């Protein structure tokens, strides 16, 4: 019996007859030949129908089969370097074909240029395009590699709540929802605080889930709903945290480079820059970063850039700063020791320099900027209480969190990596909205 085969496995079936189940992505007709580019979810494959091999009526149907028709194709596999497709290099000589459903209307995403808003409105169809397919396949591998590395390195998966009573990353970006007699609840900005409880039982943990930020930012790096993986470790200081991060990120890169070659190639991603990345990653302090920025400002001829890079000690970096900084490194770069005033309430102060905290951001090269934010956490109860007050956070909501400093407090650290930021960097895309199947931004909750 003829086997149903997935396109990504087609190389194993040369000279055999196989069945491909999929959709017609593109069709060209040249005399006695019809070329169908068929996608089946695992790849894109050229299927060639030759008039003399098929019944006249079927061949005629194939000459007209519309884009996105669902089809079942039977045929013989041939290796041919020239055959287009993803990964390409193979084609099927059609011996039989069944058209399950052929669109009767014009397909909205016909193969031509479309505007950004138009494709976003048709995200449910846009997902079928090779670029989107490749990006989201890479995303799945990133997620698989994330879990694999953490699972193999002693981190226990702990799912943290989405409905939460308080802010973690600042009160200005909270999504609020009515919550029975309790008044309101907020969608989680981070699972970190709960993970800090979890490490006292499990040592090393991670949570991984959707994260919500009512960010007013309309940049190509911001979503209102994104996925974040947050590892947290007991008995871990800032230096140890950076070692974990660089191993983790390198593992993810290696998996993608190994398993998603065809997808990266189809996106025309220059992978040579990714291949060079190995630990250790460079580490610079916030103060050093400011010096580098001052130097860049001094040397640039571009007055607009000089304006954008204007910064004083105590200010957070914006996208232009991160872009310029990472442009100077071939690897991701750690920037540690940010001013306390721009970071969250829970960060451990720098010994002898309370205006600086033991935070670290990991900035991706090629201008991609922050993909990871992390820190050592405050372990002293009195200091934590003071910080909550300074940040106007209600002590009552943090009673349980303060208990963690009462019963067996230890130095501990953790970080959060944004999946879509990471996928944007690895795939080399310009806008984060393509790194998630159905993006949510300030201006969009449809489809
Ligand atoms: O730096 P952030 O805000 O850190 C935290 O939430 C910590 N509680 C994490 C921790 O220590 N457990 O966010 C972490 C990462 C960022 O580096 C970025 O990759 C991503 O989450 N991120 C966003 N991604 C897309 N859209 C947004 N609006 C994002 N905000 C943060
Ligand atoms: Mg951050």
Coordinates of C-alpha atoms and ligand atoms in Angstrom, one line a residue:
X1 CA 0.0 0.0 0.0
X2 CA 1.2 3.5 -0.8
X3 CA 2.3 5.4 2.3
X4 CA 1.1 8.8 3.4
X5 CA 4.4 10.8 3.8
X6 CA 5.2 14.2 5.3
X7 CA 7.2 16.6 3.1
X8 CA 9.9 16.9 5.7
X9 CA 10.6 13.2 5.4
X10 CA 10.4 13.0 1.6
X11 CA 14.2 12.4 1.2
X12 CA 13.7 8.9 2.6
X13 CA 11.3 7.9 -0.2
X14 CA 13.2 8.6 -3.4
X15 CA 12.0 6.4 -6.3
X16 CA 9.0 5.3 -4.2
X17 CA 5.3 6.1 -4.7
X18 CA 3.9 8.2 -1.9
X19 CA 0.8 10.1 -0.9
X20 CA 1.0 13.8 0.1
X21 CA -1.9 15.5 1.9
X22 CA -1.9 19.3 1.7
X23 CA -2.8 22.5 0.0
X24 CA -1.9 24.1 -3.3
X25 CA 0.3 27.1 -2.5
X26 CA 1.2 28.0 -6.1
X27 CA 0.5 26.6 -9.5
X28 CA 2.2 27.2 -12.9
X29 CA 1.2 25.6 -16.2
X30 CA 3.6 25.1 -19.1
X31 CA 2.2 23.2 -22.1
X32 CA 2.0 19.6 -21.0
X33 CA 3.2 20.2 -17.5
X34 CA 1.5 21.6 -14.4
X35 CA 3.8 22.5 -11.5
X36 CA 2.0 22.6 -8.1
X37 CA 3.8 23.8 -5.1
X38 CA 2.1 21.9 -2.3
X39 CA 2.5 22.6 1.4
X40 CA 1.5 20.0 4.0
X41 CA 2.5 21.7 7.2
X42 CA 5.9 20.1 7.4
X43 CA 7.3 21.7 4.1
X44 CA 6.7 22.9 0.6
X45 CA 7.0 20.4 -2.2
X46 CA 6.9 20.6 -6.0
X47 CA 4.5 18.2 -7.6
X48 CA 4.7 17.9 -11.4
X49 CA 1.7 16.7 -13.4
X50 CA 2.5 15.5 -16.9
X51 CA -0.4 15.4 -19.3
X52 CA 0.5 12.0 -20.8
X53 CA 0.5 10.4 -17.4
X54 CA -3.0 11.5 -16.3
X55 CA -6.6 11.2 -17.4
X56 CA -7.5 14.2 -19.6
X57 CA -10.1 15.5 -17.2
X58 CA -7.9 15.3 -14.1
X59 CA -5.0 17.1 -16.0
X60 CA -7.5 19.7 -17.1
X61 CA -8.6 20.2 -13.5
X62 CA -5.1 20.6 -12.3
X63 CA -4.3 23.3 -14.9
X64 CA -7.0 25.4 -13.2
X65 CA -6.7 24.3 -9.5
X66 CA -6.9 27.5 -7.4
X67 CA -4.4 28.5 -4.8
X68 CA -5.3 27.0 -1.4
X69 CA -7.3 24.1 -2.7
X70 CA -6.9 21.1 -0.4
X71 CA -5.5 18.1 -2.3
X72 CA -4.3 14.5 -1.9
X73 CA -1.5 13.8 -4.4
X74 CA -0.2 10.4 -5.2
X75 CA 3.1 10.2 -7.1
X76 CA 6.7 9.1 -7.4
X77 CA 9.5 10.9 -5.6
X78 CA 12.5 12.1 -7.5
X79 CA 15.6 13.8 -6.2
X80 CA 16.2 17.0 -8.3
X81 CA 18.6 19.7 -7.1
X82 CA 16.6 22.3 -9.0
X83 CA 13.2 21.5 -7.5
X84 CA 11.9 24.5 -5.5
X85 CA 10.3 24.0 -2.1
X86 CA 11.2 24.0 1.6
X87 CA 13.6 22.3 2.0
X88 CA 13.5 21.7 -1.8
X89 CA 15.6 19.3 -3.9
X90 CA 12.8 16.7 -4.3
X91 CA 9.7 16.6 -6.4
X92 CA 6.8 14.2 -7.0
X93 CA 5.7 13.1 -10.4
X94 CA 1.9 13.0 -10.1
X95 CA 0.2 9.7 -10.8
X96 CA -3.1 10.6 -9.2
X97 CA -4.7 13.6 -7.5
X98 CA -7.9 14.2 -5.6
X99 CA -9.1 17.8 -5.0
X100 CA -11.0 17.8 -1.7
X101 CA -12.2 21.4 -1.8
X102 CA -11.4 24.1 -4.3
X103 CA -12.1 27.7 -3.3
X104 CA -14.8 29.3 -5.3
X105 CA -14.0 32.9 -4.3
X106 CA -10.8 34.8 -4.9
X107 CA -8.3 34.0 -2.1
X108 CA -7.6 37.2 -0.2
X109 CA -3.9 36.6 0.1
X110 CA -3.2 36.0 -3.5
X111 CA 0.5 35.8 -4.2
X112 CA 1.3 39.5 -4.6
X113 CA 2.4 42.3 -2.2
X114 CA -0.2 43.2 0.5
X115 CA -0.2 46.0 3.1
X116 CA 0.7 45.3 6.7
X117 CA -2.8 46.0 8.1
X118 CA -4.3 43.8 5.5
X119 CA -2.2 40.8 6.3
X120 CA -2.7 41.4 10.0
X121 CA -6.5 41.4 9.5
X122 CA -6.0 38.1 7.7
X123 CA -3.6 36.6 10.2
X124 CA -5.7 33.4 10.1
X125 CA -4.7 33.0 6.4
X126 CA -1.3 34.8 6.6
X127 CA -0.1 31.9 8.8
X128 CA -0.1 29.8 5.7
X129 CA 2.6 31.8 3.9
X130 CA 6.1 30.4 3.9
X131 CA 7.6 33.2 5.9
X132 CA 5.1 33.0 8.7
X133 CA 5.2 29.2 8.6
X134 CA 9.0 29.3 8.9
X135 CA 9.1 31.8 11.8
X136 CA 6.5 29.9 13.8
X137 CA 8.2 26.5 13.2
X138 CA 11.4 28.1 14.6
X139 CA 9.3 29.5 17.5
X140 CA 8.2 25.9 18.4
X141 CA 11.8 24.7 18.4
X142 CA 12.9 27.6 20.6
X143 CA 10.2 26.6 23.1
X144 CA 11.1 23.0 22.9
X145 CA 14.8 23.9 23.5
X146 CA 13.9 26.2 26.4
X147 CA 12.1 23.3 28.2
X148 CA 14.8 20.8 27.3
X149 CA 17.6 22.8 28.7
X150 CA 15.8 23.7 31.9
X151 CA 14.5 20.2 32.4
X152 CA 18.0 18.8 32.0
X153 CA 19.6 21.3 34.3
X154 CA 17.6 20.7 37.5
X155 CA 14.9 23.3 36.9
X156 CA 11.4 22.1 37.9
X157 CA 8.4 23.4 35.9
X158 CA 6.0 25.2 38.2
X159 CA 3.0 26.9 36.6
X160 CA 2.2 30.2 38.2
X161 CA -1.2 32.0 38.3
X162 CA -2.4 34.3 35.5
X163 CA -5.0 36.0 37.8
X164 CA -3.0 37.8 40.4
X165 CA -3.8 40.3 43.3
X166 CA -0.8 42.6 42.7
X167 CA 1.8 44.1 40.4
X168 CA 5.2 42.6 39.9
X169 CA 6.7 44.8 37.2
X170 CA 5.2 48.3 38.0
X171 CA 1.6 49.3 38.4
X172 CA 1.3 51.3 35.2
X173 CA 1.0 48.3 32.8
X174 CA -1.6 46.2 34.5
X175 CA -4.6 44.7 32.8
X176 CA -7.5 44.7 35.3
X177 CA -10.4 42.4 35.5
X178 CA -13.4 42.3 37.9
X179 CA -13.1 39.5 40.4
X180 CA -16.2 38.5 42.3
X181 CA -16.3 39.9 45.9
X182 CA -12.6 40.5 45.9
X183 CA -12.9 43.5 43.7
X184 CA -10.3 43.3 41.0
X185 CA -7.6 41.0 39.8
X186 CA -4.8 41.6 37.4
X187 CA -3.5 39.6 34.5
X188 CA 0.0 38.3 35.3
X189 CA 2.9 40.6 34.3
X190 CA 5.3 37.9 35.5
X191 CA 5.3 34.6 37.5
X192 CA 8.5 35.6 39.3
X193 CA 7.2 36.4 42.7
X194 CA 5.5 33.0 42.9
X195 CA 8.6 31.3 41.6
X196 CA 10.5 32.9 44.5
X197 CA 8.1 30.9 46.8
X198 CA 8.6 27.8 44.7
X199 CA 12.4 27.8 45.0
X200 CA 12.2 27.3 48.7
X201 CA 10.6 24.0 48.0
X202 CA 12.3 23.0 44.8
X203 CA 15.6 24.8 44.6
X204 CA 15.5 25.6 40.9
X205 CA 12.2 26.2 39.1
X206 CA 10.8 27.8 36.0
X207 CA 7.4 29.0 34.9
X208 CA 6.5 29.5 31.3
X209 CA 3.3 31.1 30.1
X210 CA 1.5 34.1 28.7
X211 CA 2.4 37.4 30.2
X212 CA 0.3 40.6 30.0
X213 CA 1.5 44.2 29.8
X214 CA -0.8 47.1 29.2
X215 CA 2.3 48.8 27.6
X216 CA 1.6 52.0 25.8
X217 CA 4.7 51.3 23.7
X218 CA 4.0 51.1 20.1
X219 CA 7.4 49.7 19.1
X220 CA 8.4 46.8 17.0
X221 CA 9.5 45.1 20.2
X222 CA 6.3 45.3 22.3
X223 CA 3.3 43.1 22.5
X224 CA 0.5 43.4 25.1
X225 CA 0.4 39.6 25.4
X226 CA 3.7 37.7 25.1
X227 CA 5.2 34.5 26.3
X228 CA 7.9 34.5 28.9
X229 CA 10.0 31.8 30.4
X230 CA 11.2 32.6 33.9
X231 CA 13.8 30.4 35.7
X232 CA 14.5 31.1 39.3
X233 CA 17.3 29.6 41.5
X234 CA 18.1 29.5 45.2
X235 CA 21.7 30.0 46.3
X236 CA 22.5 31.9 43.1
X237 CA 24.1 35.3 42.7
X238 CA 24.3 37.6 39.8
X239 CA 27.5 36.0 38.3
X240 CA 26.0 32.5 38.5
X241 CA 22.9 33.8 36.9
X242 CA 24.8 35.2 33.9
X243 CA 26.5 31.8 33.5
X244 CA 23.1 30.1 33.4
X245 CA 21.7 32.6 30.9
X246 CA 24.6 32.2 28.4
X247 CA 24.5 28.4 28.5
X248 CA 20.7 28.5 28.1
X249 CA 20.7 30.9 25.2
X250 CA 23.5 29.1 23.4
X251 CA 21.6 25.8 23.8
X252 CA 18.5 27.3 22.2
X253 CA 20.5 28.7 19.3
X254 CA 22.3 25.4 18.6
X255 CA 19.0 23.5 18.5
X256 CA 17.5 25.9 16.0
X257 CA 20.6 26.0 13.8
X258 CA 20.6 22.2 13.8
X259 CA 16.9 21.5 13.3
X260 CA 15.5 24.5 11.4
X261 CA 18.1 25.0 8.6
X262 CA 15.5 24.9 5.9
X263 CA 13.3 27.4 7.6
X264 CA 16.2 29.8 8.3
X265 CA 17.3 29.5 4.7
X266 CA 13.8 30.2 3.4
X267 CA 13.8 33.4 5.5
X268 CA 17.3 34.3 4.1
X269 CA 18.6 34.6 7.6
X270 CA 22.4 35.0 7.7
X271 CA 23.2 32.2 10.1
X272 CA 27.0 32.7 10.1
X273 CA 26.5 35.4 12.8
X274 CA 24.5 33.0 14.9
X275 CA 26.9 30.1 14.5
X276 CA 29.7 32.1 16.1
X277 CA 27.9 32.5 19.4
X278 CA 29.4 30.6 22.3
X279 CA 29.8 31.4 26.0
X280 CA 31.1 33.4 27.6
X281 CA 29.2 36.5 26.5
X282 CA 30.7 39.9 27.1
X283 CA 29.7 41.6 30.4
X284 CA 29.6 45.4 30.7
X285 CA 28.3 47.5 33.5
X286 CA 25.6 50.2 33.0
X287 CA 28.3 52.8 33.7
X288 CA 30.5 51.3 31.0
X289 CA 27.6 51.2 28.6
X290 CA 27.0 54.9 29.2
X291 CA 30.7 55.6 28.3
X292 CA 30.3 53.6 25.1
X293 CA 27.2 55.6 24.2
X294 CA 28.9 58.9 24.9
X295 CA 31.7 57.7 22.6
X296 CA 29.3 56.8 19.9
X297 CA 27.6 60.1 20.2
X298 CA 30.9 62.0 20.0
X299 CA 32.0 60.1 16.8
X300 CA 28.8 60.1 14.8
X301 CA 28.1 62.5 12.0
X302 CA 24.4 61.7 12.3
X303 CA 22.8 64.6 14.3
X304 CA 19.5 62.7 14.6
X305 CA 21.3 59.7 16.1
X306 CA 23.2 62.0 18.5
X307 CA 19.9 63.4 19.6
X308 CA 18.4 59.9 20.1
X309 CA 21.4 58.7 22.1
X310 CA 21.2 61.6 24.6
X311 CA 21.1 60.0 28.0
X312 CA 22.1 60.9 31.6
X313 CA 23.1 58.6 34.4
X314 CA 20.0 57.2 36.0
X315 CA 17.9 57.0 32.9
X316 CA 16.8 53.7 31.4
X317 CA 18.0 52.7 27.9
X318 CA 15.6 53.1 25.0
X319 CA 15.6 51.1 21.8
X320 CA 18.2 53.4 20.1
X321 CA 20.6 53.0 22.9
X322 CA 20.3 49.2 22.9
X323 CA 20.6 49.1 19.1
X324 CA 23.8 51.1 19.1
X325 CA 25.3 49.2 22.0
X326 CA 24.7 45.7 20.6
X327 CA 26.0 46.9 17.2
X328 CA 29.4 46.8 18.8
X329 CA 29.3 43.2 19.8
X330 CA 29.1 40.0 17.8
X331 CA 27.6 38.1 20.7
X332 CA 24.7 38.9 23.0
X333 CA 26.0 41.3 25.7
X334 CA 25.2 41.4 29.4
X335 CA 24.6 44.9 30.8
X336 CA 24.5 44.7 34.6
X337 CA 24.2 47.1 37.5
X338 CA 21.4 49.4 36.3
X339 CA 20.3 52.4 38.4
X340 CA 17.9 51.2 41.1
X341 CA 15.4 53.9 40.2
X342 CA 14.6 52.4 36.8
X343 CA 14.2 48.8 37.9
X344 CA 11.6 46.8 39.9
X345 CA 11.3 46.9 43.6
X346 CA 12.7 43.4 44.3
X347 CA 16.2 43.9 43.1
X348 CA 19.2 43.4 45.5
X349 CA 21.3 46.6 45.9
X350 CA 24.9 46.7 44.8
X351 CA 27.1 46.3 47.9
X352 CA 28.2 49.8 48.9
X353 CA 26.4 51.5 46.0
X354 CA 22.6 51.5 46.8
X355 CA 21.9 53.7 43.8
X356 CA 22.8 50.7 41.7
X357 CA 21.1 47.2 41.7
X358 CA 22.2 43.7 40.9
X359 CA 20.2 43.5 37.8
X360 CA 21.3 42.2 34.4
X361 CA 19.7 42.5 31.0
X362 CA 20.9 40.4 28.1
X363 CA 20.9 42.4 24.8
X364 CA 20.8 40.5 21.5
X365 CA 23.2 41.5 18.7
X366 CA 22.3 43.1 15.3
X367 CA 20.3 45.8 17.1
X368 CA 17.7 43.4 18.6
X369 CA 18.2 44.6 22.1
X370 CA 16.9 43.2 25.4
X371 CA 15.7 39.6 25.2
X372 CA 16.3 38.8 28.9
X373 CA 15.8 40.8 32.1
X374 CA 16.9 39.4 35.4
X375 CA 18.4 40.1 38.8
X376 CA 19.5 38.9 42.2
X377 CA 16.6 39.4 44.5
X378 CA 16.5 41.2 47.8
X379 CA 16.9 38.6 50.6
X380 CA 16.6 40.9 53.6
X381 CA 13.2 41.4 55.1
X382 CA 13.6 45.0 56.4
X383 CA 15.1 46.2 53.1
X384 CA 12.3 44.5 51.2
X385 CA 9.7 46.2 53.3
X386 CA 11.3 49.6 52.7
X387 CA 11.4 49.0 49.0
X388 CA 7.7 48.1 48.9
X389 CA 6.9 51.4 50.6
X390 CA 9.2 53.4 48.3
X391 CA 7.3 51.9 45.3
X392 CA 3.9 52.6 46.9
X393 CA 3.0 48.9 46.9
X394 CA 0.5 47.6 49.4
X395 CA 2.3 45.6 52.1
X396 CA -0.8 43.6 52.7
X397 CA -0.8 42.1 49.2
X398 CA 2.9 41.1 49.7
X399 CA 2.5 39.5 53.1
X400 CA 3.2 36.0 51.7
X401 CA 6.2 37.3 49.7
X402 CA 7.7 38.8 52.8
X403 CA 7.4 35.5 54.6
X404 CA 10.0 34.1 52.1
X405 CA 12.5 36.5 53.8
X406 CA 11.4 35.3 57.3
X407 CA 11.8 31.6 56.9
X408 CA 15.1 30.4 55.5
X409 CA 16.0 33.4 53.3
X410 CA 18.9 32.8 50.9
X411 CA 20.6 34.7 48.1
X412 CA 18.6 33.9 45.0
X413 CA 18.3 35.1 41.4
X414 CA 16.2 34.6 38.3
X415 CA 15.4 36.0 34.9
X416 CA 12.7 36.2 32.3
X417 CA 13.2 35.6 28.6
X418 CA 10.7 36.9 26.1
X419 CA 10.0 34.2 23.6
X420 CA 8.9 36.5 20.8
X421 CA 11.9 38.8 21.3
X422 CA 14.2 35.8 21.1
X423 CA 12.4 34.5 18.0
X424 CA 12.6 37.9 16.3
X425 CA 16.3 38.0 16.8
X426 CA 17.0 34.4 15.7
X427 CA 14.8 34.6 12.6
X428 CA 16.0 38.1 11.8
X429 CA 12.5 39.6 11.4
X430 CA 11.8 43.3 11.7
X431 CA 8.7 43.3 13.8
X432 CA 7.8 41.2 16.9
X433 CA 4.2 40.7 15.8
X434 CA 5.2 38.0 13.3
X435 CA 6.8 35.9 16.1
X436 CA 3.5 34.9 17.7
X437 CA 0.5 33.2 15.9
X438 CA -2.1 35.8 16.8
X439 CA -0.4 39.0 18.0
X440 CA -2.0 41.3 20.5
X441 CA -0.9 45.0 20.5
X442 CA -2.5 48.2 21.7
X443 CA -4.3 48.5 18.4
X444 CA -5.2 44.9 17.7
X445 CA -7.2 42.1 19.3
X446 CA -8.5 40.7 16.0
X447 CA -8.5 38.0 14.8
Ligands
LIG1 O1 12.5 42.7 31.9 P1 11.1 42.1 32.2 O2 10.0 43.1 32.5 O3 11.4 41.2 33.5 C1 10.4 40.6 34.3 O4 9.3 40.5 34.0 C2 11.0 39.8 35.4 N1 10.0 39.6 36.4 C3 11.6 38.5 34.9 C4 12.3 37.7 36.0 O5 13.3 38.2 36.5 N2 11.7 36.6 36.3 O6 10.7 41.1 31.1 C5 11.5 40.0 30.8 C6 11.5 39.9 29.3 C7 12.2 41.0 28.5 O7 13.6 40.9 28.5 C8 11.6 40.8 27.1 O8 12.3 39.8 26.4 C9 10.2 40.3 27.4 O9 10.2 39.8 28.7 N3 9.2 41.4 27.4 C10 8.4 41.7 26.3 N4 8.3 41.0 25.2 C11 7.3 41.5 24.3 N5 6.5 42.5 24.6 C12 6.6 43.2 25.8 N6 5.8 44.2 26.0 C13 7.6 42.8 26.7 N7 8.0 43.2 27.9 C14 8.9 42.3 28.3
LIG2 MG1 13.3 44.5 31.2

